[in-house]
Amino acid sequence: MTTVGILGGGQLGAMLAPALQDLGADVHVFDPDPNAPALRRAARAVSGSWRDVPRLQAFFDACDVVTYEFENVESEGLARLEGLGKLCPSLDVLRTTQNRVLEKEFLRAHGLPHVAFVDGRTAAGLSAAAFEFGFPSILKTARGGYDGKGQWKLASVAELDALLATPARAVLDASGWVLEEPIDIVLEASAIVARERNGDEVVFPLFENEHRDHILDVTLVPARLTDDLEAEAKSVALAAARALGVTGLLTTELFVGRSARSRPGEVRVFTNEFAPRPHNSGHVTRKACTFSQFEALARILTGVPLVPPRLVSAGAFCMANLLGEVWEAQGAPASLDLSAWEGSPDLLEVVLYGKKDVAAKRKMGHLTVRAAGPEEAIAAARAAREAIQRSGPPRSV
Ligand code: ADP
Ligand code: MG
């Protein structure tokens, strides 16, 4: 039996664990938060700090292979461990993808299409670089950002100066920064590549993503892209996975849109960022594809060969996130009232992650629907979400 360790105990780990167990693996989970949902799915749950090297070492020693579902794991602690060959994707992949400066420099070095940028490792040169780069621009911290946290849209030098007079300066100084061009986005997409230890790889159908307040709102598959743009997006994602040498999953977030700097007017693909792990947009694969992103990673980690994933049927599939707002007033439900949807063949799943604390913008669960076409699928997913919200807490628990 293979023992697989997962660093991070959020919903990604909670959905990965059963996929691993279905392949006969024993699952161990490590997370600093003793309430993290995936800890409850594990044969062995370890709660400790990312800096607790002895505890991390013991966790590694008990596993045959270790992956991570959270890319802000502090790599400094991991770097001190023995047996790092067990980590998939590797520590190098984690380091590159958790730091926007390294990530952007990787894109540039490998000639992958990216958003125009300048970067720096301390706040010292930021003002001068921004002045030269021009405005409007988007400033991002190199580390620790997610769901739009750690980024600012800047219209002028005055706005940058105002920002640098706040505590954000210390964060930018400690973390490094990237300043990039705002893209006139036609649509956002993501591509998940699953790559085996021997280099065999498959790519999932492309996902189309709509964000609200910088947080993923809905994911649609198939994406509404021309064949040319879809082929380009897939080839960028595959090239990136190869160049990084990923064993596991690599999610590539892409912008499809126009740049004012290079070839104005032309709609192109730009790589935004990577996640070397299952991705929120990939939840749609649970119902839309012949196997899910979680099953793909589970196969790689347990040495079961992959076949190319396909959509299970014609039509369109849409995943909608259930954020804390849905239940904030009442608290998280212990069970859902799905009576309005009982028997509906189009609502394929509703998943709650079992997080203890409900908070605005916190991802509490998701649902997936199927419909004849893309617009209907998006509308049906949003309608199902609203119905669940209206139904409020369960009638009896
Ligand atoms: P994170 O997902 O880590 O919060 P991202 O860099 O992916 O950070 O940015 C979050 C969202 O902000 C993107 O999905 C996109 O909607 C928007 N965004 C980020 N960078 C740009 C850009 N250069 N041009 C236009 N929109 C952007
Ligand atoms: Mg992102």
Coordinates of C-alpha atoms in Angstrom, one line a residue, residues 65-377:
V65 CA 5.2 10.2 -1.5
V66 CA 4.1 13.7 -0.4
T67 CA 2.2 16.4 -2.3
Y68 CA 0.7 19.8 -1.3
E69 CA -2.6 21.3 -1.9
F70 CA -1.7 24.8 -0.7
E71 CA 1.1 26.6 -2.4
N72 CA 1.9 29.0 0.4
V73 CA 3.5 26.2 2.4
E74 CA 6.6 27.8 3.7
S75 CA 9.3 26.3 1.6
E76 CA 12.1 27.3 4.0
G77 CA 10.9 24.6 6.5
L78 CA 10.6 22.0 3.7
A79 CA 14.1 22.8 2.4
R80 CA 15.6 21.5 5.6
L81 CA 14.0 18.1 5.4
E82 CA 15.6 14.8 4.3
G83 CA 13.9 12.7 1.7
L84 CA 12.7 15.6 -0.4
G85 CA 12.7 13.4 -3.4
K86 CA 9.3 12.2 -2.2
L87 CA 7.8 15.7 -2.8
C88 CA 5.6 15.9 -6.0
P89 CA 5.7 18.4 -7.6
S90 CA 9.3 19.1 -6.5
L91 CA 10.5 21.8 -4.1
D92 CA 11.9 23.7 -7.1
V93 CA 8.4 23.8 -8.7
L94 CA 6.9 25.0 -5.5
R95 CA 9.5 27.7 -5.0
T96 CA 9.1 29.1 -8.5
T97 CA 5.3 29.1 -8.5
Q98 CA 4.8 30.5 -5.0
N99 CA 6.9 33.6 -5.9
R100 CA 5.6 35.9 -8.6
V101 CA 9.0 37.3 -9.3
L102 CA 10.5 33.8 -10.0
E103 CA 7.3 32.8 -11.9
K104 CA 7.5 35.8 -14.2
E105 CA 11.2 35.4 -14.8
F106 CA 10.5 31.7 -15.6
L107 CA 7.9 32.8 -18.2
R108 CA 10.3 35.3 -19.8
A109 CA 13.3 32.9 -19.8
H110 CA 11.2 30.2 -21.5
G111 CA 9.6 32.5 -24.1
L112 CA 6.1 31.7 -22.8
P113 CA 3.5 34.4 -23.6
H114 CA 3.1 36.7 -20.5
V115 CA 1.8 40.1 -19.4
A116 CA 4.4 42.9 -19.8
F117 CA 6.0 43.4 -16.3
V118 CA 8.9 44.8 -14.3
D119 CA 9.9 43.3 -11.0
G120 CA 12.0 43.9 -7.9
R121 CA 13.0 42.2 -4.7
T122 CA 12.8 45.2 -2.4
A123 CA 10.6 48.3 -2.3
A124 CA 13.7 50.5 -3.0
G125 CA 13.5 50.7 -6.8
L126 CA 9.7 50.5 -7.0
S127 CA 8.9 54.1 -7.6
A128 CA 11.5 54.7 -10.2
A129 CA 10.6 51.4 -12.0
A130 CA 6.8 52.3 -11.9
F131 CA 7.5 55.8 -13.3
E132 CA 9.3 54.3 -16.2
F133 CA 6.9 51.4 -16.8
G134 CA 3.9 53.7 -16.8
F135 CA 0.3 53.7 -15.6
P136 CA -2.3 52.3 -15.2
S137 CA -0.6 49.2 -13.9
I138 CA -1.2 46.4 -11.4
L139 CA 1.2 46.0 -8.5
K140 CA 1.4 42.5 -6.9
T141 CA 3.3 41.2 -3.9
A142 CA 5.7 38.5 -5.0
R143 CA 4.5 36.1 -2.2
G144 CA 1.4 35.2 -0.2
G145 CA -1.3 36.7 -2.4
Y146 CA -4.4 34.9 -3.3
D147 CA -8.0 35.7 -4.4
G148 CA -6.8 39.2 -5.3
K149 CA -5.2 39.8 -1.9
G150 CA -1.8 41.5 -2.2
Q151 CA -2.5 43.4 -5.4
W152 CA -3.4 47.0 -6.2
K153 CA -4.5 48.7 -9.4
L154 CA -2.6 52.0 -9.7
A155 CA -3.6 54.9 -11.9
S156 CA -0.8 57.3 -11.1
V157 CA 2.5 58.0 -9.3
A158 CA 0.4 59.7 -6.6
E159 CA -1.5 56.5 -5.9
L160 CA 1.7 54.5 -5.7
D161 CA 3.1 57.1 -3.3
A162 CA 0.0 56.9 -1.1
L163 CA 0.3 53.1 -1.1
L164 CA 3.9 53.2 -0.1
A165 CA 3.0 55.4 2.9
T166 CA 0.9 52.5 4.3
P167 CA 2.0 49.2 5.9
A168 CA 1.8 47.7 2.4
R169 CA 5.3 49.0 1.8
A170 CA 6.8 46.7 4.4
V171 CA 5.0 43.7 2.8
L172 CA 6.3 44.7 -0.7
D173 CA 9.8 45.2 0.7
A174 CA 9.9 41.8 2.5
S175 CA 8.3 39.8 -0.3
G176 CA 9.4 41.5 -3.6
W177 CA 6.9 42.8 -6.2
V178 CA 5.8 42.6 -9.8
L179 CA 4.2 45.5 -11.6
E180 CA 2.3 44.5 -14.7
E181 CA 0.2 45.8 -17.5
P182 CA -3.6 45.6 -17.1
I183 CA -4.9 43.4 -19.9
D184 CA -8.2 44.1 -21.6
I185 CA -9.5 40.7 -20.8
V186 CA -12.0 39.0 -23.2
L187 CA -12.1 35.9 -21.0
E188 CA -10.1 34.1 -18.4
A189 CA -9.2 30.5 -18.8
S190 CA -7.3 27.8 -17.0
A191 CA -5.6 24.6 -18.2
I192 CA -4.7 21.7 -16.0
V193 CA -1.9 19.4 -17.1
A194 CA -1.4 16.1 -15.4
R195 CA 2.2 14.8 -15.8
E196 CA 3.5 11.5 -14.7
R197 CA 6.9 10.8 -13.3
N198 CA 8.1 9.4 -16.7
G199 CA 7.0 12.6 -18.4
D200 CA 3.8 11.2 -20.0
E201 CA 1.2 14.0 -19.8
V202 CA -2.4 14.8 -20.5
V203 CA -4.3 18.0 -20.5
F204 CA -7.9 18.6 -19.4
P205 CA -10.4 20.4 -21.6
L206 CA -9.9 24.2 -21.1
F207 CA -12.0 25.9 -18.5
E208 CA -13.5 29.4 -18.8
N209 CA -13.5 31.3 -15.5
E210 CA -15.5 34.3 -14.3
H211 CA -14.3 36.1 -11.3
R212 CA -16.2 38.4 -9.0
D213 CA -14.2 40.7 -6.7
H214 CA -11.1 38.8 -7.8
I215 CA -12.5 35.5 -6.5
L216 CA -13.5 32.7 -8.9
D217 CA -17.3 32.8 -9.2
V218 CA -18.1 30.3 -12.0
T219 CA -16.2 27.9 -14.2
L220 CA -17.6 26.8 -17.6
V221 CA -16.5 23.9 -19.7
P222 CA -16.1 23.7 -22.7
A223 CA -14.6 27.2 -22.7
R224 CA -16.0 29.6 -25.4
L225 CA -12.7 29.9 -27.3
T226 CA -11.8 29.6 -30.9
D227 CA -9.9 26.4 -31.8
D228 CA -6.7 28.4 -32.4
L229 CA -6.8 30.1 -29.0
E230 CA -7.6 26.8 -27.3
A231 CA -4.8 25.0 -29.0
E232 CA -2.4 27.8 -28.1
A233 CA -3.5 27.8 -24.5
K234 CA -3.0 24.1 -24.2
S235 CA 0.4 24.2 -25.8
V236 CA 1.5 27.0 -23.4
A237 CA 0.3 24.9 -20.4
L238 CA 2.1 21.8 -21.7
A239 CA 5.3 23.7 -22.4
A240 CA 5.2 25.2 -18.9
A241 CA 4.7 21.8 -17.2
R242 CA 7.6 20.3 -19.2
A243 CA 9.9 23.3 -18.6
L244 CA 9.2 23.2 -14.8
G245 CA 9.6 19.4 -14.8
V246 CA 6.3 18.9 -12.9
T247 CA 5.3 15.5 -11.6
G248 CA 1.7 16.0 -10.6
L249 CA -0.7 18.7 -11.7
L250 CA 0.1 22.1 -13.1
T251 CA -2.7 24.6 -13.4
T252 CA -2.0 27.5 -15.7
E253 CA -4.2 30.6 -15.4
L254 CA -4.5 32.4 -18.7
F255 CA -5.9 35.7 -19.9
V256 CA -7.3 35.8 -23.3
G257 CA -7.4 39.5 -24.3
R258 CA -5.7 42.5 -25.7
S259 CA -2.5 44.3 -24.7
A260 CA -2.0 48.0 -25.3
R261 CA 1.8 47.5 -25.5
S262 CA 2.3 44.6 -27.9
R263 CA 0.4 44.1 -31.1
P264 CA -2.6 46.3 -30.0
G265 CA -6.0 45.1 -30.9
E266 CA -5.0 41.5 -31.4
V267 CA -6.7 39.0 -29.1
R268 CA -4.0 36.7 -27.6
V269 CA -3.2 34.3 -24.9
F270 CA -1.2 35.6 -21.9
T271 CA 0.0 33.3 -19.1
N272 CA -1.1 34.8 -15.7
E273 CA 0.1 32.5 -13.0
F274 CA 0.6 28.8 -12.1
A275 CA -0.7 26.6 -9.3
P276 CA 1.2 23.3 -9.0
R277 CA -1.8 21.5 -7.5
P278 CA -5.5 20.9 -8.0
H279 CA -7.3 24.2 -8.7
N280 CA -10.7 25.6 -7.9
S281 CA -11.7 25.8 -11.6
G282 CA -10.9 22.1 -11.9
H283 CA -13.7 21.1 -9.5
V284 CA -15.9 21.1 -12.6
T285 CA -13.9 17.9 -13.8
R286 CA -15.6 15.9 -11.0
K287 CA -18.8 15.7 -13.0
A288 CA -17.8 17.0 -16.5
C289 CA -14.9 14.7 -17.2
T290 CA -14.2 10.9 -17.5
F291 CA -12.0 11.4 -14.4
S292 CA -11.4 14.4 -12.2
Q293 CA -8.3 16.5 -11.4
F294 CA -8.2 14.7 -8.1
E295 CA -8.2 11.3 -9.6
A296 CA -5.5 12.4 -12.1
L297 CA -3.2 13.5 -9.3
A298 CA -4.1 10.3 -7.3
R299 CA -3.1 8.2 -10.2
I300 CA 0.2 10.0 -10.6
L301 CA 1.1 9.7 -7.0
T302 CA 0.3 6.0 -6.8
G303 CA 1.8 5.1 -10.2
V304 CA -1.4 4.3 -12.2
P305 CA -1.0 5.4 -15.8
L306 CA -3.2 8.2 -17.2
V307 CA -5.4 8.3 -20.3
P308 CA -6.6 11.5 -21.9
P309 CA -9.5 13.0 -20.0
R310 CA -12.7 13.6 -22.0
L311 CA -16.0 15.4 -21.4
V312 CA -18.6 12.8 -20.3
S313 CA -21.3 14.2 -22.7
A314 CA -22.1 17.0 -25.1
G315 CA -23.5 20.2 -23.7
A316 CA -22.0 22.6 -21.1
F317 CA -21.0 22.2 -17.5
C318 CA -20.8 25.0 -15.0
M319 CA -19.4 25.0 -11.5
A320 CA -20.4 27.8 -9.1
N321 CA -18.5 28.5 -5.8
L322 CA -20.6 28.8 -2.6
L323 CA -18.9 31.5 -0.7
G324 CA -19.5 32.4 3.0
E325 CA -21.9 35.2 2.0
V326 CA -24.4 32.4 1.2
W327 CA -24.8 31.6 4.8
E328 CA -23.1 34.3 6.8
A329 CA -26.3 35.4 8.5
Q330 CA -27.4 32.0 9.6
G331 CA -24.1 30.1 10.0
A332 CA -23.1 27.1 8.0
P333 CA -25.8 24.6 7.5
A334 CA -25.4 21.1 8.9
S335 CA -27.2 19.8 5.9
L336 CA -28.7 21.4 2.8
D337 CA -32.3 21.8 1.8
L338 CA -32.2 20.7 -1.8
S339 CA -35.9 19.9 -2.1
A340 CA -36.3 22.4 -4.9
W341 CA -33.7 20.5 -6.9
E342 CA -34.6 17.0 -6.0
G343 CA -34.9 14.9 -9.1
S344 CA -33.4 17.6 -11.3
P345 CA -31.0 15.8 -13.7
D346 CA -29.1 19.1 -14.3
L347 CA -27.8 19.7 -10.8
L348 CA -25.0 17.2 -10.7
E349 CA -23.5 17.8 -7.3
V350 CA -23.5 20.1 -4.3
V351 CA -20.4 19.8 -2.1
L352 CA -19.9 21.4 1.3
Y353 CA -16.3 21.5 2.5
G354 CA -17.2 21.3 6.2
K355 CA -15.4 24.4 7.3
K356 CA -16.2 25.4 10.8
D357 CA -16.1 29.2 10.5
V358 CA -18.2 30.9 7.9
A359 CA -16.8 34.1 6.6
A360 CA -17.6 36.4 3.7
K361 CA -15.5 35.5 0.6
R362 CA -14.5 32.2 2.2
K363 CA -15.0 29.2 -0.1
M364 CA -17.5 26.9 1.7
G365 CA -18.5 24.6 -1.1
H366 CA -19.5 24.4 -4.8
L367 CA -22.1 23.1 -7.1
T368 CA -22.1 21.8 -10.7
V369 CA -24.8 21.8 -13.3
R370 CA -25.2 20.6 -16.8
A371 CA -27.2 22.3 -19.6
A372 CA -27.6 22.3 -23.3
G373 CA -25.4 25.4 -23.9
P374 CA -23.0 27.7 -22.1
E375 CA -25.4 30.6 -21.3
E376 CA -28.0 28.2 -19.9
A377 CA -25.3 26.4 -17.8

